[in-house]
Amino acid sequence: GAVVSQHPSWVICKSGTSVKIECRSLDFQATTMFWYRQFPKQSLMLMATSNEGSKATYEQGVEKDKFLINHASLTLSTLTVTSAHPEDSSFYICSVPGSSGITDTQYFGPGTRLTVL
Amino acid sequence: GNSVTQMEGPVTLSEEAFLTINCTYTATGYPSLFWYVQYPGEGLQLLLKATKADDKGSNKGFEATYRKETTSFHLEKGSVQVSDSAVYFCALSDYKLSFGAGTTVTVRA
């Protein structure tokens, strides 16, 4: 299966600043990657689908101007949290689907802990 | 829309005890069903999956059977170990992946 990395693993920033999180598929080319958000002791919520060569698809209720996604290559997707506020503090996780796409096994990154002061 | 309802925890067991975590789902189509596990300090990883009705997924002593008639995918293990302590997520996937709330399992020696 795919090996997925995320960088940074944790980040602390001041309110109003922007933070970029990288998701890399180390051994698998991914035309699609997924971004999730996980609140403490809660489940993962799909935020958006990152598509290589086209715009990301956002889930209902997710602000696309706040959570900017760029699928720069077949191995890299980035999530930028713009003008971050304390309510954006969360655990952000990306995944890469297996060869059959969304119905296939997902390979998850280790996650990025964002804390906004 | 699709949804997954998972037994709430936390669950605390002694080693060699029987573990079951209930999972039921609501879906309009014929989704694939998954159990993912998150060990402390690690990312989610696939534990097992089933892609159609009556399929049984199994891995590391864990089993779950895709029951269409009861819309369930309960996770079971006959004899747990301390190393099974983790958070377990039930999930379904057709056009997107939907997760249950997660169940924290702690196994005591």
Coordinates of C-alpha atoms in Angstrom, one line a residue:
Chain A
G1 CA 0.0 0.0 0.0
A2 CA 0.9 3.7 -0.3
V3 CA 3.1 5.4 2.3
V4 CA 1.8 8.9 3.1
S5 CA 3.6 11.6 5.0
Q6 CA 2.5 14.9 6.4
H7 CA 4.5 17.9 7.3
P8 CA 4.6 19.5 9.8
S9 CA 3.4 17.0 12.4
W10 CA 2.4 19.9 14.6
V11 CA 2.3 23.6 14.3
I12 CA 1.4 26.5 16.6
C13 CA 0.6 29.8 15.1
K14 CA -0.9 33.2 16.0
S15 CA -4.4 34.2 15.1
G16 CA -4.6 35.8 11.7
T17 CA -1.7 34.0 10.2
S18 CA -1.8 31.4 7.5
V19 CA -0.5 27.8 7.8
K20 CA 0.4 25.4 5.1
I21 CA 0.2 21.6 5.6
E22 CA 1.8 19.2 3.1
C23 CA 0.6 15.7 2.3
R24 CA 3.0 13.5 0.2
S25 CA 2.4 10.1 -1.3
L26 CA 5.9 8.7 -1.1
D27 CA 5.6 5.6 -3.3
F28 CA 2.3 6.0 -5.1
Q29 CA 1.1 8.4 -7.7
A30 CA -2.2 9.9 -6.6
T31 CA -4.5 11.9 -8.8
T32 CA -6.8 12.2 -5.8
M33 CA -6.1 12.9 -2.2
F34 CA -8.5 13.5 0.7
W35 CA -8.3 16.0 3.6
Y36 CA -10.0 15.3 6.9
R37 CA -10.4 17.1 10.1
Q38 CA -10.6 15.4 13.5
F39 CA -11.7 17.1 16.7
P40 CA -10.7 15.6 20.0
K41 CA -12.4 12.4 20.8
Q42 CA -14.5 12.7 17.7
S43 CA -14.6 11.1 14.3
L44 CA -12.9 12.2 11.1
M45 CA -14.9 14.6 8.9
L46 CA -14.1 14.8 5.2
M47 CA -13.3 18.4 4.3
A48 CA -12.4 18.2 0.6
T49 CA -11.2 16.1 -2.2
S50 CA -7.9 17.2 -3.8
N51 CA -7.7 16.6 -7.5
E52 CA -4.5 16.8 -9.5
G53 CA -4.8 19.2 -12.4
S54 CA -8.2 20.6 -11.4
K55 CA -9.9 22.4 -8.5
A56 CA -10.6 20.7 -5.2
T57 CA -14.1 19.6 -4.3
Y58 CA -15.2 20.8 -0.9
E59 CA -17.8 19.2 1.4
Q60 CA -20.8 21.2 2.4
G61 CA -20.1 23.7 5.1
V62 CA -16.3 23.9 4.4
E63 CA -15.1 27.4 3.4
K64 CA -13.1 27.0 0.3
D65 CA -11.5 30.4 0.6
K66 CA -10.4 29.6 4.1
F67 CA -9.0 26.1 3.4
L68 CA -7.1 26.4 0.2
I69 CA -6.1 23.1 -1.4
N70 CA -3.5 22.8 -4.1
H71 CA -2.7 19.4 -5.7
A72 CA 0.7 20.4 -7.1
S73 CA 1.8 17.1 -8.4
L74 CA 0.9 13.4 -8.4
T75 CA 2.6 13.1 -5.1
L76 CA 1.9 16.3 -3.3
S77 CA -1.2 18.1 -2.0
T78 CA -1.2 21.1 0.3
L79 CA -3.8 22.5 2.6
T80 CA -3.4 26.1 3.6
V81 CA -5.5 27.4 6.5
T82 CA -5.8 31.1 5.8
S83 CA -6.2 33.8 8.5
A84 CA -6.4 31.1 11.1
H85 CA -8.4 31.5 14.2
P86 CA -8.6 29.5 17.5
E87 CA -11.6 27.6 16.2
D88 CA -9.5 26.2 13.4
S89 CA -7.3 24.4 15.9
S90 CA -7.7 20.7 15.1
F91 CA -6.0 17.6 13.8
Y92 CA -5.8 17.6 10.0
I93 CA -5.3 14.3 8.2
C94 CA -4.8 13.4 4.6
S95 CA -5.4 10.2 2.8
V96 CA -4.5 8.6 -0.5
P97 CA -6.9 6.1 -2.0
G98 CA -5.9 2.7 -3.4
S99 CA -6.1 2.1 -7.1
S100 CA -9.8 1.6 -7.1
G101 CA -10.4 5.1 -5.8
I102 CA -12.8 6.1 -3.0
T103 CA -14.2 2.6 -2.5
D104 CA -10.8 1.2 -2.0
T105 CA -8.6 1.2 1.1
Q106 CA -7.4 4.6 2.1
Y107 CA -3.8 5.2 3.2
F108 CA -3.6 7.8 5.8
G109 CA -0.9 10.3 6.7
P110 CA 0.0 10.6 10.4
G111 CA -1.8 13.9 10.8
T112 CA -0.9 17.5 11.6
R113 CA -1.9 19.0 14.9
L114 CA -2.7 22.7 14.4
T115 CA -3.0 25.0 17.4
V116 CA -4.0 28.6 16.8
L117 CA -3.3 31.0 19.7
Chain B
G1 CA -27.1 10.5 3.2
N2 CA -24.8 7.8 4.3
S3 CA -24.0 7.5 8.0
V4 CA -22.2 5.1 10.4
T5 CA -23.3 4.5 14.0
Q6 CA -20.7 2.9 16.2
M7 CA -20.7 1.7 19.7
E8 CA -19.5 4.4 22.0
G9 CA -16.6 3.7 24.4
P10 CA -14.4 3.8 26.1
V11 CA -14.1 0.0 26.4
T12 CA -11.7 -1.5 29.0
L13 CA -11.0 -5.2 28.9
S14 CA -8.6 -7.6 30.5
E15 CA -6.1 -9.6 28.3
E16 CA -7.7 -12.6 26.6
A17 CA -11.2 -11.2 26.9
F18 CA -13.6 -11.2 24.0
L19 CA -14.1 -7.9 22.2
T20 CA -17.0 -6.8 20.1
I21 CA -17.7 -3.4 18.8
N22 CA -21.0 -2.8 17.2
C23 CA -21.3 -0.9 13.9
T24 CA -24.4 -0.2 11.9
Y25 CA -24.8 1.9 8.8
T26 CA -27.2 3.7 6.6
A27 CA -26.5 3.9 2.9
T28 CA -28.5 4.3 -0.3
G29 CA -26.2 2.2 -2.4
Y30 CA -23.9 -0.8 -1.9
P31 CA -20.9 0.6 -0.1
S32 CA -17.7 -1.0 0.9
L33 CA -17.3 -1.4 4.6
F34 CA -14.1 -0.9 6.6
W35 CA -12.6 -1.0 10.1
Y36 CA -9.6 1.3 10.6
V37 CA -7.5 1.4 13.7
Q38 CA -5.5 4.2 15.2
Y39 CA -2.8 3.1 17.6
P40 CA -1.4 5.7 20.0
G41 CA 0.7 8.3 18.2
E42 CA 0.1 6.8 14.8
G43 CA -2.0 7.4 11.8
L44 CA -5.1 5.4 10.8
Q45 CA -4.5 2.1 9.1
L46 CA -6.7 -0.4 7.6
L47 CA -7.6 -3.3 9.9
L48 CA -10.0 -5.1 7.6
K49 CA -12.6 -4.6 4.9
A50 CA -15.5 -6.2 3.0
T51 CA -16.9 -5.1 -0.3
K52 CA -20.2 -6.9 -0.6
A53 CA -22.9 -8.6 1.4
D54 CA -21.9 -11.7 3.4
D55 CA -18.2 -11.0 2.9
K56 CA -16.1 -11.6 6.0
G57 CA -13.0 -9.4 6.5
S58 CA -10.3 -10.7 8.8
N59 CA -6.9 -9.6 10.0
K60 CA -4.8 -10.0 13.2
G61 CA -7.5 -12.2 14.8
F62 CA -10.2 -9.6 14.2
E63 CA -13.3 -10.4 12.1
A64 CA -16.3 -8.6 10.7
T65 CA -19.1 -9.8 8.4
Y66 CA -20.9 -7.5 6.0
R67 CA -24.6 -8.1 7.0
K68 CA -26.9 -6.3 4.5
E69 CA -30.1 -7.6 6.1
T70 CA -29.2 -5.9 9.5
T71 CA -27.0 -3.2 7.9
S72 CA -24.2 -4.1 10.3
F73 CA -20.5 -4.7 10.3
H74 CA -19.6 -5.6 13.9
L75 CA -16.0 -6.1 14.8
E76 CA -15.0 -9.1 17.0
K77 CA -11.9 -10.6 18.4
G78 CA -11.9 -13.7 20.5
S79 CA -8.8 -13.0 22.7
V80 CA -7.4 -9.5 23.0
Q81 CA -3.9 -8.4 23.8
V82 CA -2.5 -5.3 25.4
S83 CA -1.2 -4.4 22.0
D84 CA -4.8 -4.1 20.7
S85 CA -5.3 -1.0 22.7
A86 CA -6.3 1.6 20.2
V87 CA -9.1 3.6 18.7
Y88 CA -11.2 1.7 16.2
F89 CA -13.3 3.4 13.5
C90 CA -16.0 1.8 11.4
A91 CA -16.4 3.4 7.9
L92 CA -18.3 3.0 4.7
S93 CA -17.5 4.2 1.3
D94 CA -19.4 4.6 -1.9
Y95 CA -18.9 8.1 -3.3
K96 CA -17.1 9.3 -0.2
L97 CA -15.7 7.8 3.1
S98 CA -18.0 8.2 6.1
F99 CA -16.6 7.4 9.6
G100 CA -18.2 6.3 12.8
A101 CA -17.3 8.2 16.0
G102 CA -14.6 5.8 17.0
T103 CA -14.3 3.5 20.0
T104 CA -11.4 3.7 22.3
V105 CA -10.3 0.2 23.5
T106 CA -7.9 -0.3 26.4
V107 CA -6.7 -3.7 27.2
R108 CA -5.2 -4.3 30.7
A109 CA -2.6 -6.9 31.4

